[in-house]
PDB file of C-alpha atoms in Angstrom:
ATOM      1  CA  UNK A   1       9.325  26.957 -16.077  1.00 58.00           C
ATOM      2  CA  UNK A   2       8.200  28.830 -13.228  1.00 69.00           C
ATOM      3  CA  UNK A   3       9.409  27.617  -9.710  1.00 68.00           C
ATOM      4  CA  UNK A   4       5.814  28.278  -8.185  1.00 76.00           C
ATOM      5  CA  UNK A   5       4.109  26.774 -11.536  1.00 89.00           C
ATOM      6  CA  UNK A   6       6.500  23.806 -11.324  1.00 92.00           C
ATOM      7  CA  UNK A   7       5.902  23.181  -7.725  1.00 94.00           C
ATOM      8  CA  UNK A   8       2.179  22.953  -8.547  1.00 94.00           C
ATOM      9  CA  UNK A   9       2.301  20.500 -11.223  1.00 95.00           C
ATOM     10  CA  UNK A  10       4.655  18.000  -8.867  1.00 95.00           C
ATOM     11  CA  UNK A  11       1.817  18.974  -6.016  1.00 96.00           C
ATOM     12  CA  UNK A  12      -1.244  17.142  -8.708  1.00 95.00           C
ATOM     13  CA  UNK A  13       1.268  14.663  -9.978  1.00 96.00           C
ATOM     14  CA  UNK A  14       1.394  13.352  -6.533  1.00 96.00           C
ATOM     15  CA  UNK A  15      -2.663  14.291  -5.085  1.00 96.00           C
ATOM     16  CA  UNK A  16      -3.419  12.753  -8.797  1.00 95.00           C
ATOM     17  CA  UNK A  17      -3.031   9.523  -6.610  1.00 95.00           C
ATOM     18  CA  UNK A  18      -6.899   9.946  -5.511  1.00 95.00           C
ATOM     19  CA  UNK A  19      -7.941   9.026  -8.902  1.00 95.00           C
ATOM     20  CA  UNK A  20      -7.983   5.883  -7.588  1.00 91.00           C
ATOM     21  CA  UNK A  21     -11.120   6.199  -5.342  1.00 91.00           C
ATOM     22  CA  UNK A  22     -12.683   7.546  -9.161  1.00 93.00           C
ATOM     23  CA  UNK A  23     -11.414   4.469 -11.055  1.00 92.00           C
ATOM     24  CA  UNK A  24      -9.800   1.313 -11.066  1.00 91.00           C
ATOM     25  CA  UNK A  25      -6.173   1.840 -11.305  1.00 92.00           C
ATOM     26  CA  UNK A  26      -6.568   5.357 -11.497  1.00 93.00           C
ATOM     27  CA  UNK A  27      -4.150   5.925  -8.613  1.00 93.00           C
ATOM     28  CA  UNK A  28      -1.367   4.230 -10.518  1.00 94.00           C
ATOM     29  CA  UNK A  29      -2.646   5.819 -14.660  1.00 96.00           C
ATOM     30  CA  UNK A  30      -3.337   9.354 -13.692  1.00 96.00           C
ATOM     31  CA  UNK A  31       0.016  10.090 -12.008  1.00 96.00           C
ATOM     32  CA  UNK A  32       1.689   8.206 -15.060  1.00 95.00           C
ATOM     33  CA  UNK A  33      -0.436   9.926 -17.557  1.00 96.00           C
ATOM     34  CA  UNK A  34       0.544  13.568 -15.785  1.00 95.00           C
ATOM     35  CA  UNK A  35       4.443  12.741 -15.417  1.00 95.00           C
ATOM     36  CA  UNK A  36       4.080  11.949 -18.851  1.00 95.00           C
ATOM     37  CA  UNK A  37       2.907  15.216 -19.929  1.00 95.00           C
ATOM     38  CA  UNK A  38       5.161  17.466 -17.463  1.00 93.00           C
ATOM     39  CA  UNK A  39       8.657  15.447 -17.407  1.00 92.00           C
ATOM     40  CA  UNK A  40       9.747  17.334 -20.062  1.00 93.00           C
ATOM     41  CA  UNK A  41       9.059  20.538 -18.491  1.00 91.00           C
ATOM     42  CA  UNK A  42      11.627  20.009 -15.725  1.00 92.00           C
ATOM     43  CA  UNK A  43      14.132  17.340 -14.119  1.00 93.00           C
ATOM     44  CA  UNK A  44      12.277  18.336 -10.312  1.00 94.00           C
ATOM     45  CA  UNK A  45       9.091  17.041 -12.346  1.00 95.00           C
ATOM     46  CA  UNK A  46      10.504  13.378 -13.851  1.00 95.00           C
ATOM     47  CA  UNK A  47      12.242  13.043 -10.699  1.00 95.00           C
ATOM     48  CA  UNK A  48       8.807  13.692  -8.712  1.00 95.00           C
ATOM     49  CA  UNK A  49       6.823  11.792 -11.283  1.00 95.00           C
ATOM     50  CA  UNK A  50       8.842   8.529 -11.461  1.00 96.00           C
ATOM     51  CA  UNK A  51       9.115   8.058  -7.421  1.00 96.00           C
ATOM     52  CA  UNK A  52       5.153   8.640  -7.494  1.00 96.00           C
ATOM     53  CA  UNK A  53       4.434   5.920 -10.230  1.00 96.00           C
ATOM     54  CA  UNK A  54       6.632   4.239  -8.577  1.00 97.00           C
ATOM     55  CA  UNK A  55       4.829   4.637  -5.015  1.00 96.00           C
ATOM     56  CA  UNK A  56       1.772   3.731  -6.380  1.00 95.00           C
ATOM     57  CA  UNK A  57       2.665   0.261  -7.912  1.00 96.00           C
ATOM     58  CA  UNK A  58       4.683  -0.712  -5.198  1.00 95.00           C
ATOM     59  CA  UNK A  59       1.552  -0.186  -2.981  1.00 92.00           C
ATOM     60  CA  UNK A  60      -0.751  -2.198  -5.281  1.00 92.00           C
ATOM     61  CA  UNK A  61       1.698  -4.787  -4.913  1.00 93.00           C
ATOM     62  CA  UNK A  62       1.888  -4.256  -1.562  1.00 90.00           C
ATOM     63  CA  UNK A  63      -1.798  -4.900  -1.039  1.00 87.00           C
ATOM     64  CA  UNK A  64      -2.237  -7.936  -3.387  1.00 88.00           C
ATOM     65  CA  UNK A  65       0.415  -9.831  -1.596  1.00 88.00           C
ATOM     66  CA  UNK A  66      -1.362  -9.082   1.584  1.00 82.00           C
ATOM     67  CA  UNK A  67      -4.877 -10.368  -0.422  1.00 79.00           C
ATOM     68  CA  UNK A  68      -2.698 -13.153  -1.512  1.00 82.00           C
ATOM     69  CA  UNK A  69      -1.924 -13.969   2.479  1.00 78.00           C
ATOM     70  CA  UNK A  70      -5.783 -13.710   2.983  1.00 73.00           C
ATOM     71  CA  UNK A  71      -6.729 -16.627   0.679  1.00 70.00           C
ATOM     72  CA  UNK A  72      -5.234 -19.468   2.917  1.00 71.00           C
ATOM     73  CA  UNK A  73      -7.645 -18.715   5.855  1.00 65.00           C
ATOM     74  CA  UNK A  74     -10.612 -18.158   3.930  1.00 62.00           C
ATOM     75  CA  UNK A  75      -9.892 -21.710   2.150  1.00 64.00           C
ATOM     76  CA  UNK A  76      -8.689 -23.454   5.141  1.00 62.00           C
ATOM     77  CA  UNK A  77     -11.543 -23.417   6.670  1.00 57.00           C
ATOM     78  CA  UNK A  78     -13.975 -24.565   3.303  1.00 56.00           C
ATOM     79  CA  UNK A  79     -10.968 -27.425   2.784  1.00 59.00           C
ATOM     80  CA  UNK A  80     -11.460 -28.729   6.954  1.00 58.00           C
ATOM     81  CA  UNK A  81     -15.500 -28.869   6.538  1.00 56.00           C
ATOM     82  CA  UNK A  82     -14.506 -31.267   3.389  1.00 56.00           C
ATOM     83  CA  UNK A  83     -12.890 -33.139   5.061  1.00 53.00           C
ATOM     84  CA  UNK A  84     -15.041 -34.433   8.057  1.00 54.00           C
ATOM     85  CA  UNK A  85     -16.611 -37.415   7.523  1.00 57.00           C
ATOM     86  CA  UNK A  86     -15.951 -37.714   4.137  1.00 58.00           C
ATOM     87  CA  UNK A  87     -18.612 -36.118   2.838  1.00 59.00           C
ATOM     88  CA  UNK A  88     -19.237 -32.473   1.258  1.00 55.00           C
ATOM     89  CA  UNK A  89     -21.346 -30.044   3.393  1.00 55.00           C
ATOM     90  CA  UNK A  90     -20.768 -25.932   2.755  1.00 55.00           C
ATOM     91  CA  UNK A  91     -20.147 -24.670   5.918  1.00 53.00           C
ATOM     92  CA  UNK A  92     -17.248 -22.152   6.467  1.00 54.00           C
ATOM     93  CA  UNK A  93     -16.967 -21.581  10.003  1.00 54.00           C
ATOM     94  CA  UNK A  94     -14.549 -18.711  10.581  1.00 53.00           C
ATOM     95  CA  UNK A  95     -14.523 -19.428  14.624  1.00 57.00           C
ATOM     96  CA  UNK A  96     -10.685 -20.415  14.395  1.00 57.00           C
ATOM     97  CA  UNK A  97      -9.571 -18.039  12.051  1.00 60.00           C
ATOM     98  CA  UNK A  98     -11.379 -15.138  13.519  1.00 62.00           C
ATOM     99  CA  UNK A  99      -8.023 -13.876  14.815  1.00 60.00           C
ATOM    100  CA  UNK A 100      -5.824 -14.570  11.356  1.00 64.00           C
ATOM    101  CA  UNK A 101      -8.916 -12.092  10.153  1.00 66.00           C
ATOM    102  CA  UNK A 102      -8.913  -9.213  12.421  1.00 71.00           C
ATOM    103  CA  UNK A 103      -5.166  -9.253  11.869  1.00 71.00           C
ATOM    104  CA  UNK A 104      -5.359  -9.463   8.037  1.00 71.00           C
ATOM    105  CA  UNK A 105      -7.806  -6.557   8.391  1.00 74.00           C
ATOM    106  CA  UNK A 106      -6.060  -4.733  10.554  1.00 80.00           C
ATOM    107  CA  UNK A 107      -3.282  -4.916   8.677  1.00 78.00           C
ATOM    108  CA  UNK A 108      -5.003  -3.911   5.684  1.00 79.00           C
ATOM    109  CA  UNK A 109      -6.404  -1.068   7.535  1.00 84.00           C
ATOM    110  CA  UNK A 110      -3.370   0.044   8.241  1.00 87.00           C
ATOM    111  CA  UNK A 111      -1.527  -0.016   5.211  1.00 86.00           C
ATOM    112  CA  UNK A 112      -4.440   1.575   3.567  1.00 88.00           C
ATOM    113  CA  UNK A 113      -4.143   4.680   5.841  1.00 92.00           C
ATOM    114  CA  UNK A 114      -0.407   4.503   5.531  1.00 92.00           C
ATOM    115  CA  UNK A 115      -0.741   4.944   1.574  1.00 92.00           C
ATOM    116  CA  UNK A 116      -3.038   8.206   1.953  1.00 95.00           C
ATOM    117  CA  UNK A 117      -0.921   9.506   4.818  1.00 96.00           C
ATOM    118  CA  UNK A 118       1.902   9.367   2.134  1.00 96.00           C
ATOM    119  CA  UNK A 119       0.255  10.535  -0.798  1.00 96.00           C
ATOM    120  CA  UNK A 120      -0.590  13.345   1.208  1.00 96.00           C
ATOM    121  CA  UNK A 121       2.426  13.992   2.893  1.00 97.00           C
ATOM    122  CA  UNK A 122       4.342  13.843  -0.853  1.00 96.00           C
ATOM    123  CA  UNK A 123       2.210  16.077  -2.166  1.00 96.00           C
ATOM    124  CA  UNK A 124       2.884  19.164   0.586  1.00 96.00           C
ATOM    125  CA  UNK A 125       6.628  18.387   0.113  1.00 96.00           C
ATOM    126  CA  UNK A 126       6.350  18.686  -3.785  1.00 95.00           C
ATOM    127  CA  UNK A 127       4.287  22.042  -3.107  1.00 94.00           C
ATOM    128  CA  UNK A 128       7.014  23.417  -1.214  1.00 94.00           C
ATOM    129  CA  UNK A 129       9.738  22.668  -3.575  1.00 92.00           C
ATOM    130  CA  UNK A 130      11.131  19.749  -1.570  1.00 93.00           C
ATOM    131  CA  UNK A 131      12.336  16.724  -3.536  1.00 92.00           C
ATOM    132  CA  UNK A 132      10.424  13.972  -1.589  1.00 93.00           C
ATOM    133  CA  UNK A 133      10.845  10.265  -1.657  1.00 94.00           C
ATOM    134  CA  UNK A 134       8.570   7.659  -0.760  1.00 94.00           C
ATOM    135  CA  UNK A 135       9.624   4.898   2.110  1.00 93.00           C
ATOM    136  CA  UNK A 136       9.844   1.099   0.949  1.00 90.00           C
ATOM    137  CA  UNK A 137       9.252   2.180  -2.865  1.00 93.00           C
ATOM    138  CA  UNK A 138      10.658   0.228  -5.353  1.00 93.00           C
ATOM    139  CA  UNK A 139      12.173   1.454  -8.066  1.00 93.00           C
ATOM    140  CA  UNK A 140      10.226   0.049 -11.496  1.00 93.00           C
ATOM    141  CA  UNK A 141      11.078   2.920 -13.023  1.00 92.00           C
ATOM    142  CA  UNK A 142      14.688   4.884 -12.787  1.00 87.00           C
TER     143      UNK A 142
END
């Protein structure tokens, strides 16, 4: 294959990523569905491929742990209403926990940002030929 061609099909294995703002889980199908396709074509592709898939479930799991961290203060507050006075009365006040949620926000924000900033970043690498690798990836697939 082509060094130029070859750099071009790593460059929309990685951008492929953006599917995601299209469809649910696209950021995580479309890159596996085109390494699928190309790995044959070259190792620089599988190898490009792989640590994209790889990126992009590592981030989803990244960001349902932090929704996971979320559902405490959201609940904690329901559960203390409960129990005052021993008697039911729906009213979540979020006074206390107004700090746990800008942080869990901000944090969200952040990682969010962090995962386009990458995606990004991989993809110009891959254009230029460079074999790039994702920070704090694990590896689901070798």
């Amino acid at each position: 294959m082509k060094r130029n061609n070859q750099n071009t099909n790593a460059f929309l294995i990685h951008i492929s990523a953006f599917a995601g703002f299209i469809f649910p889980f696209g950021h995580i199908i479309t890159p596996l569905v085109a390494w699928q396709t190309l790995k044959e074509r070259s190792a620089f592709l599988d190898a490009q491929g792989k640590e994209a898939v790889n990126f992009n479930i590592s981030y989803t799991l990244y960001a349902f742990l932090l929704t996971l961290t979320f559902i405490p203060f959201a609940f904690g507050s329901f559960f203390r209403n409960l129990s005052n006075n021993n008697h039911f009365h729906f009213d979540i006040d979020f006074t206390p926990n107004i700090l746990g949620f800008i942080g869990l926000g901000s944090a969200a924000g952040i990682i969010y940002l962090v995962g386009i900033a990458l995606v990004i970043i991989a993809s110009l690498k891959a254009k230029e030929g460079e074999n790039y690798k994702y920070p704090f990836t694990i590896k689901f697939i070798k």
